[in-house]
Coordinates of C-alpha atoms in Angstrom, one line a residue:
M1 CA -75.3 -88.4 89.4
D2 CA -72.2 -90.4 90.5
V3 CA -70.6 -87.2 91.7
F4 CA -73.8 -86.1 93.5
W5 CA -74.0 -89.4 95.4
I6 CA -70.4 -89.3 96.4
Y7 CA -70.9 -85.7 97.7
F8 CA -74.1 -86.8 99.5
A9 CA -72.4 -89.8 101.2
V10 CA -69.4 -87.7 102.4
I11 CA -71.4 -84.7 103.6
L12 CA -74.2 -86.6 105.4
L13 CA -73.3 -90.2 105.9
L14 CA -69.6 -90.0 106.8
P15 CA -70.1 -87.8 109.9
I16 CA -73.0 -90.0 111.1
Y17 CA -70.9 -93.1 110.6
A18 CA -67.9 -91.5 112.5
Q19 CA -70.1 -90.5 115.4
F20 CA -71.7 -94.0 115.5
K21 CA -68.3 -95.6 115.4
V22 CA -66.7 -93.6 118.2
K23 CA -69.7 -94.0 120.5
S24 CA -70.1 -97.7 119.9
T25 CA -66.4 -98.4 120.3
Y26 CA -66.1 -96.3 123.4
K27 CA -69.2 -97.9 124.9
K28 CA -67.8 -101.4 124.2
Y29 CA -64.4 -100.8 125.7
S30 CA -65.6 -98.6 128.6
K31 CA -67.2 -101.8 129.9
I32 CA -63.9 -103.7 129.9
R33 CA -62.0 -103.0 133.1
S34 CA -58.3 -102.4 132.6
T35 CA -56.0 -104.8 134.3
S36 CA -54.0 -102.0 135.9
G37 CA -57.2 -101.0 137.9
M38 CA -56.2 -97.4 137.4
T39 CA -58.9 -94.7 136.8
G40 CA -58.5 -92.3 133.9
A41 CA -57.4 -89.6 136.4
Q42 CA -54.7 -91.8 137.8
V43 CA -53.5 -92.8 134.3
A44 CA -53.3 -89.1 133.3
R45 CA -51.5 -88.1 136.6
L46 CA -48.9 -90.9 136.2
I47 CA -48.1 -90.1 132.6
L48 CA -47.9 -86.4 133.4
D49 CA -45.5 -86.9 136.3
Q50 CA -43.4 -89.3 134.4
N51 CA -42.9 -86.6 131.7
G52 CA -42.1 -83.9 134.2
L53 CA -45.5 -82.1 133.8
H54 CA -46.2 -81.7 137.5
D55 CA -47.8 -78.3 136.9
V56 CA -50.5 -79.7 134.7
K57 CA -53.7 -80.4 136.6
V58 CA -56.2 -83.2 136.0
V59 CA -59.8 -82.3 136.6
E60 CA -63.3 -83.7 136.0
S61 CA -65.4 -82.5 133.1
Q62 CA -69.1 -82.9 133.1
G63 CA -70.7 -84.6 130.1
F64 CA -70.1 -87.4 127.7
L65 CA -66.7 -87.5 126.0
T66 CA -65.9 -83.9 126.9
D67 CA -62.3 -84.9 127.5
H68 CA -59.8 -82.2 126.4
Y69 CA -56.5 -80.5 127.2
N70 CA -56.4 -76.7 127.6
P71 CA -52.9 -75.4 126.9
L72 CA -53.7 -71.9 128.3
T73 CA -54.7 -73.2 131.7
K74 CA -52.5 -76.3 131.6
I75 CA -55.4 -78.6 132.5
V76 CA -56.3 -82.1 131.4
A77 CA -60.1 -82.4 131.7
L78 CA -61.6 -85.9 131.7
S79 CA -65.3 -86.7 131.4
T80 CA -66.9 -88.1 134.5
S81 CA -66.8 -91.8 133.6
N82 CA -63.2 -91.6 132.3
Y83 CA -62.1 -89.6 135.4
H84 CA -63.5 -92.0 138.0
E85 CA -63.7 -95.4 136.4
S86 CA -61.1 -98.0 135.4
S87 CA -61.5 -99.1 131.8
V88 CA -59.5 -99.7 128.6
A89 CA -61.4 -96.9 126.9
G90 CA -60.8 -94.5 129.8
T91 CA -57.2 -95.3 129.8
A92 CA -56.8 -94.6 126.1
V93 CA -58.7 -91.4 126.2
A94 CA -56.8 -90.1 129.3
A95 CA -53.5 -90.9 127.7
H96 CA -54.5 -89.2 124.5
E97 CA -55.3 -86.0 126.3
V98 CA -52.0 -86.1 128.1
G99 CA -50.4 -86.7 124.7
H100 CA -51.5 -83.1 123.9
A101 CA -49.9 -81.9 127.1
I102 CA -46.6 -83.5 126.1
Q103 CA -47.0 -81.9 122.6
D104 CA -47.4 -78.6 124.4
K105 CA -44.3 -79.1 126.5
E106 CA -42.2 -80.1 123.5
A107 CA -43.6 -77.2 121.4
Y108 CA -44.9 -79.6 118.7
S109 CA -45.0 -77.5 115.6
F110 CA -48.5 -78.5 114.4
L111 CA -50.0 -77.9 117.8
R112 CA -48.5 -74.4 118.0
F113 CA -49.7 -73.6 114.6
R114 CA -53.2 -74.8 115.4
H115 CA -53.3 -72.7 118.6
R116 CA -52.3 -69.6 116.7
L117 CA -54.8 -70.3 113.9
A118 CA -57.7 -71.2 116.1
P119 CA -59.0 -67.7 117.0
V120 CA -58.6 -66.5 113.4
A121 CA -60.3 -69.6 112.0
S122 CA -63.2 -69.1 114.4
I123 CA -63.8 -65.6 113.2
T124 CA -63.4 -66.3 109.5
S125 CA -65.5 -69.5 109.5
N126 CA -68.4 -67.7 111.0
A127 CA -68.0 -64.6 108.7
S128 CA -67.5 -66.7 105.6
W129 CA -71.2 -67.8 105.4
V130 CA -72.5 -64.3 105.3
F131 CA -70.4 -63.6 102.1
I132 CA -71.1 -67.1 100.7
M133 CA -74.9 -66.8 101.1
I134 CA -75.1 -63.4 99.5
G135 CA -72.8 -64.4 96.7
I136 CA -74.9 -67.5 96.0
I137 CA -78.2 -65.8 96.1
F138 CA -77.1 -62.8 94.0
S139 CA -75.0 -64.2 91.1
S140 CA -74.0 -60.6 90.2
M141 CA -72.1 -60.5 93.5
N142 CA -69.8 -63.4 92.7
S143 CA -66.9 -61.5 94.2
L144 CA -68.5 -61.8 97.6
L145 CA -68.7 -65.5 97.1
G146 CA -65.0 -65.4 96.4
I147 CA -64.3 -63.6 99.6
G148 CA -66.4 -66.1 101.5
I149 CA -64.4 -69.0 100.0
V150 CA -61.1 -67.4 101.1
L151 CA -62.4 -66.9 104.6
M152 CA -63.8 -70.5 104.7
A153 CA -60.4 -71.8 103.5
V154 CA -58.8 -70.6 106.8
G155 CA -61.3 -72.8 108.7
V156 CA -60.6 -75.7 106.4
L157 CA -56.9 -75.3 107.0
F158 CA -57.5 -75.5 110.7
Q159 CA -59.3 -78.8 110.2
I160 CA -56.4 -80.1 108.1
V161 CA -53.8 -79.1 110.7
T162 CA -55.9 -80.8 113.4
L163 CA -55.3 -84.2 111.9
P164 CA -51.6 -84.6 112.5
V165 CA -52.1 -83.1 116.0
E166 CA -54.7 -85.7 116.9
F167 CA -52.9 -88.7 115.3
N168 CA -49.6 -87.7 117.0
A169 CA -51.3 -87.4 120.4
S170 CA -52.7 -90.9 119.9
S171 CA -49.3 -92.2 119.0
R172 CA -47.8 -90.7 122.1
A173 CA -50.6 -92.1 124.2
M174 CA -49.9 -95.6 123.0
D175 CA -46.2 -95.3 123.6
Q176 CA -46.8 -94.0 127.2
I177 CA -49.3 -96.6 128.3
V178 CA -47.2 -99.4 126.9
Q179 CA -43.8 -98.2 128.2
L180 CA -45.2 -97.5 131.7
G181 CA -46.9 -100.9 131.8
I182 CA -50.4 -99.4 132.2
I183 CA -51.9 -101.9 129.8
R184 CA -51.0 -105.4 128.9
N185 CA -50.2 -106.7 125.4
D186 CA -53.7 -108.1 124.9
E187 CA -55.1 -104.6 125.7
E188 CA -53.1 -102.8 123.1
P189 CA -55.4 -103.6 120.2
Q190 CA -58.4 -102.6 122.2
A191 CA -56.9 -99.2 123.2
K192 CA -55.9 -98.6 119.5
K193 CA -59.5 -99.2 118.4
V194 CA -60.7 -96.6 120.8
L195 CA -58.2 -94.0 119.6
S196 CA -58.8 -94.9 115.9
A197 CA -62.5 -94.5 116.3
A198 CA -62.0 -91.1 117.9
A199 CA -59.6 -90.1 115.1
M200 CA -62.3 -91.0 112.6
T201 CA -64.4 -88.0 113.7
Y202 CA -61.7 -85.6 112.8
V203 CA -61.1 -87.3 109.5
A204 CA -64.8 -87.1 108.7
A205 CA -65.0 -83.4 109.7
T206 CA -62.0 -82.6 107.5
A207 CA -63.4 -84.5 104.5
V208 CA -66.7 -82.6 104.8
A209 CA -65.0 -79.3 105.1
V210 CA -62.7 -79.9 102.1
L211 CA -65.5 -81.2 99.9
E212 CA -67.7 -78.2 100.7
L213 CA -64.9 -75.9 99.9
V214 CA -64.3 -77.6 96.6
R215 CA -68.1 -77.4 95.8
L216 CA -68.1 -73.6 96.4
V217 CA -65.0 -73.1 94.4
L218 CA -66.6 -74.9 91.5
I219 CA -69.7 -72.7 91.8
F220 CA -67.5 -69.6 91.8
T221 CA -65.4 -70.6 88.8
S222 CA -68.4 -71.8 86.8
R223 CA -69.8 -68.2 86.9
D224 CA -66.6 -66.6 85.4

């Protein structure tokens, strides 16, 4: 029963907590105007230019927390509020996405590996559940469950590789906004809280993926 409740807590409660944490933290610090008075778009543009990334564009992305960096198009997309408004949260998020652009420029190994793994992981993750469901329903087809586990493992690997990419981007973000004087000393802890809350969502997703993989492996081995 103890194992069951640990599994239940991680699978269901951890992702819920992570989403609550990032939304509540973002909401809190999006209301605090940054002393620099710079919008997220201006912060992103300044950091990009200071790092010689003049070819990377900064555009607005519709929706809530839809911020991302696309290495194929060389575009930093910031959600509407972060793009137009001046806040501690917007500054942190914008700097984080530019952190990915800097990773791309410097050929950061984990980022490159994740980009190469992404299309494969997308296919294997979707296909894995077909084999897994058949293998679980029909115990005589345990080999199909094994195939599904192998395919799923590729997706789990993608989740694991994502962690150093995101943490490194946040570290670069803090370095940039501090070195360029975009935030003051008293704003540093606030920006770190925003980035830490965002990172929690990736940690939660990885924990769920790993735990689910372990559960399936245990089911597979128990049948042998």
